[in-house]
Amino acid sequence: FDMVPKAAVASLMKPENKDMLAGVLTYHVVSGKVSAADLMQQIKDNLLAPKLLGDFIGLNPIWIFVAILMGFEIAGLLGTLVAVPIAGTIKGTFDAIKNGKTGNFVSVVTVAQDPSSDYDSN
């Protein structure tokens, strides 16, 4: 009610304006009818999923939300699908630059060379 003029709040609080106050609250505030399934869905979608995805990718859940919103604004549904992987790639690139990893992005797997081969004899 901070943004509502004081006179309007005072008027709504009068007993004769009880129905008007109920209408304002019903229109602007979530109704008291929330099922357990709705509550669990909200917790899963807004708390658990971003946390798990953030741990997997290494992004803060807030940045995941920002990436999804930006992806939707830029490219619609396709943007929402590719936003998080792109954000993760950008973060990985900045982390590599920040940590000073330059140049050698070659796999650490080595293949043994046959010593009898004349490949290096030239």
Coordinates of N, CA and C in Angstrom, one line a residue:
F1 N 0.8 -1.2 0.0 CA 0.0 0.0 0.0 C 0.8 1.3 0.0
D2 N 2.2 1.2 -0.1 CA 3.0 2.3 0.0 C 2.8 3.3 -1.2
M3 N 2.5 2.7 -2.4 CA 2.3 3.5 -3.6 C 0.9 4.1 -3.7
V4 N 0.0 3.6 -2.9 CA -1.4 4.1 -2.9 C -1.5 5.4 -2.1
P5 N -2.2 6.4 -2.5 CA -2.3 7.6 -1.7 C -2.9 7.3 -0.4
K6 N -2.5 8.0 0.6 CA -2.9 7.8 2.0 C -4.5 7.9 2.2
A7 N -5.0 8.9 1.5 CA -6.5 9.1 1.5 C -7.2 7.9 1.0
A8 N -6.7 7.2 -0.1 CA -7.4 6.1 -0.6 C -7.3 4.9 0.3
V9 N -6.1 4.7 1.0 CA -6.0 3.6 2.0 C -6.9 3.8 3.1
A10 N -7.0 5.1 3.6 CA -7.9 5.4 4.7 C -9.4 5.1 4.3
S11 N -9.7 5.4 3.1 CA -11.1 5.2 2.6 C -11.4 3.7 2.5
L12 N -10.4 2.9 2.0 CA -10.6 1.5 1.9 C -10.7 0.8 3.3
M13 N -10.1 1.4 4.3 CA -10.1 0.7 5.6 C -11.4 1.0 6.4
K14 N -12.3 1.8 5.9 CA -13.5 2.1 6.6 C -14.4 0.8 6.4
P15 N -15.2 0.5 7.5 CA -16.1 -0.7 7.5 C -17.1 -0.7 6.3
E16 N -17.6 0.4 5.9 CA -18.5 0.5 4.8 C -17.9 0.2 3.5
N17 N -16.6 0.2 3.4 CA -15.9 -0.1 2.1 C -15.3 -1.5 2.1
K18 N -15.8 -2.3 3.0 CA -15.2 -3.7 3.1 C -15.2 -4.4 1.8
D19 N -16.3 -4.4 1.0 CA -16.4 -5.1 -0.3 C -15.4 -4.5 -1.3
M20 N -15.3 -3.2 -1.3 CA -14.3 -2.6 -2.2 C -12.9 -3.0 -1.9
L21 N -12.5 -3.1 -0.6 CA -11.2 -3.5 -0.2 C -11.0 -5.0 -0.6
A22 N -12.0 -5.8 -0.4 CA -11.9 -7.2 -0.8 C -11.7 -7.4 -2.3
G23 N -12.4 -6.5 -3.0 CA -12.2 -6.6 -4.5 C -10.8 -6.1 -4.9
V24 N -10.3 -5.1 -4.3 CA -8.9 -4.6 -4.6 C -7.9 -5.7 -4.2
L25 N -8.0 -6.3 -3.0 CA -7.1 -7.3 -2.6 C -7.2 -8.6 -3.5
T26 N -8.4 -9.0 -3.9 CA -8.6 -10.1 -4.7 C -8.0 -9.9 -6.1
Y27 N -8.1 -8.7 -6.6 CA -7.6 -8.4 -7.9 C -6.0 -8.3 -7.9
H28 N -5.4 -7.7 -6.8 CA -4.0 -7.4 -6.8 C -3.2 -8.4 -6.0
V29 N -3.8 -9.3 -5.3 CA -3.1 -10.2 -4.4 C -3.5 -11.6 -4.8
V30 N -2.6 -12.6 -4.7 CA -2.9 -14.0 -5.0 C -4.0 -14.5 -4.0
S31 N -4.9 -15.2 -4.5 CA -6.0 -15.7 -3.7 C -5.4 -16.8 -2.7
G32 N -6.1 -17.0 -1.6 CA -5.6 -17.9 -0.6 C -5.8 -19.4 -1.0
K33 N -6.3 -19.7 -2.2 CA -6.5 -21.1 -2.6 C -5.3 -21.6 -3.4
V34 N -4.3 -22.2 -2.7 CA -3.1 -22.7 -3.3 C -3.0 -24.2 -2.9
S35 N -3.0 -25.1 -3.9 CA -2.9 -26.5 -3.6 C -1.5 -26.9 -3.3
A36 N -1.3 -28.0 -2.7 CA 0.0 -28.5 -2.4 C 0.7 -28.8 -3.7
A37 N 0.0 -29.3 -4.7 CA 0.7 -29.6 -6.0 C 1.2 -28.3 -6.6
D38 N 0.4 -27.2 -6.6 CA 0.8 -25.9 -7.1 C 2.1 -25.5 -6.4
L39 N 2.1 -25.6 -5.1 CA 3.2 -25.1 -4.3 C 4.5 -26.0 -4.6
M40 N 4.3 -27.3 -4.7 CA 5.5 -28.1 -5.1 C 6.0 -27.8 -6.5
Q41 N 5.1 -27.6 -7.4 CA 5.5 -27.2 -8.8 C 6.3 -25.9 -8.8
Q42 N 5.8 -24.9 -8.0 CA 6.5 -23.7 -8.0 C 7.9 -23.8 -7.3
I43 N 8.0 -24.6 -6.3 CA 9.3 -24.9 -5.6 C 10.2 -25.6 -6.6
K44 N 9.7 -26.6 -7.3 CA 10.6 -27.3 -8.3 C 11.0 -26.4 -9.4
D45 N 10.1 -25.7 -10.0 CA 10.4 -24.9 -11.2 C 11.3 -23.6 -10.8
N46 N 11.1 -23.0 -9.7 CA 11.7 -21.8 -9.4 C 12.9 -21.9 -8.4
L47 N 13.0 -23.0 -7.7 CA 14.2 -23.1 -6.8 C 15.1 -24.3 -7.1
L48 N 14.5 -25.5 -7.2 CA 15.2 -26.7 -7.4 C 15.9 -26.8 -8.8
A49 N 15.1 -26.6 -9.8 CA 15.6 -26.8 -11.2 C 16.8 -25.8 -11.5
P50 N 16.6 -24.5 -11.2 CA 17.8 -23.6 -11.5 C 19.0 -23.9 -10.6
K51 N 18.8 -24.4 -9.4 CA 19.9 -24.7 -8.6 C 20.7 -25.9 -9.1
L52 N 20.0 -27.0 -9.5 CA 20.6 -28.2 -10.1 C 21.3 -27.8 -11.4
L53 N 20.6 -27.1 -12.3 CA 21.2 -26.7 -13.6 C 22.4 -25.8 -13.3
G54 N 22.3 -24.9 -12.4 CA 23.4 -24.0 -12.1 C 24.6 -24.8 -11.6
D55 N 24.4 -25.8 -10.7 CA 25.5 -26.6 -10.3 C 26.1 -27.4 -11.4
F56 N 25.3 -27.9 -12.3 CA 25.8 -28.6 -13.4 C 26.6 -27.8 -14.4
I57 N 26.1 -26.6 -14.7 CA 26.8 -25.7 -15.7 C 27.8 -24.8 -15.0
G58 N 27.6 -24.5 -13.8 CA 28.5 -23.6 -13.1 C 28.0 -22.1 -13.1
L59 N 26.7 -21.9 -13.5 CA 26.1 -20.6 -13.5 C 25.3 -20.4 -12.3
N60 N 25.2 -19.2 -11.8 CA 24.3 -18.8 -10.7 C 22.9 -18.9 -11.2
P61 N 21.9 -19.4 -10.4 CA 20.5 -19.5 -10.9 C 20.0 -18.2 -11.5
I62 N 20.4 -17.1 -10.9 CA 19.9 -15.8 -11.4 C 20.3 -15.6 -12.8
W63 N 21.6 -16.0 -13.2 CA 22.0 -15.8 -14.5 C 21.4 -16.8 -15.5
I64 N 20.9 -17.9 -15.0 CA 20.2 -18.9 -15.8 C 18.8 -18.2 -16.2
F65 N 18.1 -17.6 -15.2 CA 16.9 -16.9 -15.5 C 17.1 -15.8 -16.5
V66 N 18.2 -15.0 -16.3 CA 18.5 -13.9 -17.2 C 18.7 -14.4 -18.6
A67 N 19.5 -15.5 -18.7 CA 19.8 -16.1 -20.0 C 18.6 -16.5 -20.7
I68 N 17.7 -17.2 -20.0 CA 16.4 -17.7 -20.6 C 15.6 -16.5 -21.0
L69 N 15.4 -15.5 -20.2 CA 14.6 -14.4 -20.6 C 15.2 -13.6 -21.8
M70 N 16.5 -13.5 -21.8 CA 17.2 -12.8 -22.9 C 17.0 -13.7 -24.2
G71 N 17.2 -15.0 -24.1 CA 17.0 -15.9 -25.2 C 15.6 -15.8 -25.8
F72 N 14.6 -15.7 -24.9 CA 13.3 -15.6 -25.4 C 13.0 -14.3 -26.1
E73 N 13.6 -13.2 -25.6 CA 13.4 -11.9 -26.2 C 14.1 -11.8 -27.5
I74 N 15.2 -12.5 -27.7 CA 16.0 -12.4 -28.9 C 15.5 -13.3 -30.0
A75 N 15.2 -14.6 -29.6 CA 14.8 -15.6 -30.6 C 13.6 -16.4 -30.2
G76 N 12.8 -16.0 -29.3 CA 11.6 -16.8 -29.0 C 11.9 -18.1 -28.4
L77 N 11.1 -19.1 -28.8 CA 11.2 -20.5 -28.2 C 12.6 -21.1 -28.5
L78 N 13.1 -20.9 -29.6 CA 14.5 -21.4 -30.0 C 15.5 -20.8 -29.0
G79 N 15.3 -19.5 -28.8 CA 16.3 -18.8 -27.9 C 16.3 -19.3 -26.5
T80 N 15.1 -19.7 -26.0 CA 15.0 -20.3 -24.7 C 15.7 -21.6 -24.6
L81 N 15.7 -22.4 -25.7 CA 16.4 -23.7 -25.7 C 17.9 -23.6 -25.8
V82 N 18.4 -22.6 -26.4 CA 19.9 -22.5 -26.6 C 20.5 -21.5 -25.6
A83 N 19.7 -20.8 -24.9 CA 20.3 -19.7 -24.0 C 21.2 -20.2 -22.9
V84 N 20.8 -21.2 -22.2 CA 21.7 -21.7 -21.1 C 23.0 -22.3 -21.6
P85 N 23.0 -23.1 -22.7 CA 24.3 -23.6 -23.2 C 25.2 -22.5 -23.7
I86 N 24.6 -21.5 -24.3 CA 25.4 -20.4 -24.8 C 25.9 -19.6 -23.6
A87 N 25.1 -19.4 -22.6 CA 25.6 -18.7 -21.4 C 26.7 -19.5 -20.7
G88 N 26.6 -20.8 -20.6 CA 27.6 -21.6 -20.0 C 28.9 -21.5 -20.8
T89 N 28.8 -21.5 -22.1 CA 30.0 -21.4 -23.0 C 30.7 -20.0 -22.8
I90 N 29.9 -19.0 -22.7 CA 30.4 -17.6 -22.5 C 31.1 -17.6 -21.1
K91 N 30.5 -18.2 -20.1 CA 31.1 -18.2 -18.7 C 32.4 -19.0 -18.7
G92 N 32.4 -20.2 -19.4 CA 33.6 -21.0 -19.5 C 34.7 -20.2 -20.2
T93 N 34.4 -19.5 -21.2 CA 35.4 -18.7 -22.0 C 36.0 -17.6 -21.1
F94 N 35.1 -16.9 -20.4 CA 35.6 -15.9 -19.5 C 36.4 -16.4 -18.3
D95 N 36.0 -17.6 -17.8 CA 36.8 -18.2 -16.7 C 38.2 -18.6 -17.2
A96 N 38.2 -19.2 -18.5 CA 39.5 -19.6 -19.0 C 40.4 -18.4 -19.2
I97 N 39.9 -17.3 -19.7 CA 40.7 -16.0 -19.9 C 41.1 -15.5 -18.5
K98 N 40.2 -15.5 -17.6 CA 40.5 -15.0 -16.2 C 41.6 -15.8 -15.6
N99 N 41.6 -17.1 -15.7 CA 42.6 -18.0 -15.1 C 43.9 -18.0 -15.9
G100 N 44.0 -17.4 -17.0 CA 45.2 -17.3 -17.8 C 45.5 -18.5 -18.6
K101 N 44.5 -19.3 -18.9 CA 44.6 -20.5 -19.8 C 44.6 -20.0 -21.2
T102 N 45.7 -20.1 -21.8 CA 45.8 -19.6 -23.2 C 46.4 -20.6 -24.1
G103 N 46.0 -20.6 -25.3 CA 46.6 -21.4 -26.4 C 46.4 -22.9 -26.4
N104 N 46.8 -23.7 -25.4 CA 46.9 -25.1 -25.5 C 45.5 -25.7 -25.0
F105 N 44.6 -25.8 -25.9 CA 43.3 -26.4 -25.6 C 43.2 -27.8 -26.3
V106 N 44.3 -28.5 -26.3 CA 44.4 -29.8 -27.0 C 44.1 -30.9 -25.9
S107 N 43.5 -32.0 -26.3 CA 43.2 -33.1 -25.4 C 44.5 -33.6 -24.7
V108 N 44.3 -34.0 -23.5 CA 45.5 -34.5 -22.7 C 45.7 -36.0 -23.0
V109 N 44.9 -36.6 -23.8 CA 45.1 -38.0 -24.1 C 46.2 -38.1 -25.2
T110 N 47.1 -39.0 -24.9 CA 48.3 -39.3 -25.8 C 48.2 -40.7 -26.4
V111 N 48.7 -40.8 -27.6 CA 48.7 -42.1 -28.2 C 50.2 -42.5 -28.3
A112 N 50.5 -43.8 -27.9 CA 51.9 -44.2 -28.0 C 52.2 -44.5 -29.4
Q113 N 53.5 -44.1 -29.7 CA 54.0 -44.3 -31.1 C 54.8 -45.6 -31.1
D114 N 54.7 -46.3 -32.2 CA 55.4 -47.6 -32.4 C 56.9 -47.2 -32.7
P115 N 57.8 -47.7 -31.8 CA 59.2 -47.3 -32.0 C 59.8 -47.9 -33.2
S116 N 59.3 -48.9 -33.8 CA 59.9 -49.5 -35.0 C 59.4 -48.7 -36.3
S117 N 58.6 -47.8 -36.1 CA 58.1 -47.0 -37.3 C 59.2 -46.0 -37.7
D118 N 59.3 -45.8 -39.1 CA 60.2 -44.9 -39.6 C 59.6 -43.5 -39.8
Y119 N 58.5 -43.2 -39.1 CA 57.8 -42.0 -39.4 C 58.7 -40.7 -39.1
D120 N 59.5 -40.8 -38.0 CA 60.3 -39.6 -37.6 C 61.8 -39.8 -38.1
S121 N 62.1 -40.7 -39.0 CA 63.5 -40.9 -39.3 C 64.0 -40.0 -40.4
N122 N 63.2 -39.1 -41.0 CA 63.7 -38.2 -42.0 C 64.4 -37.1 -41.5

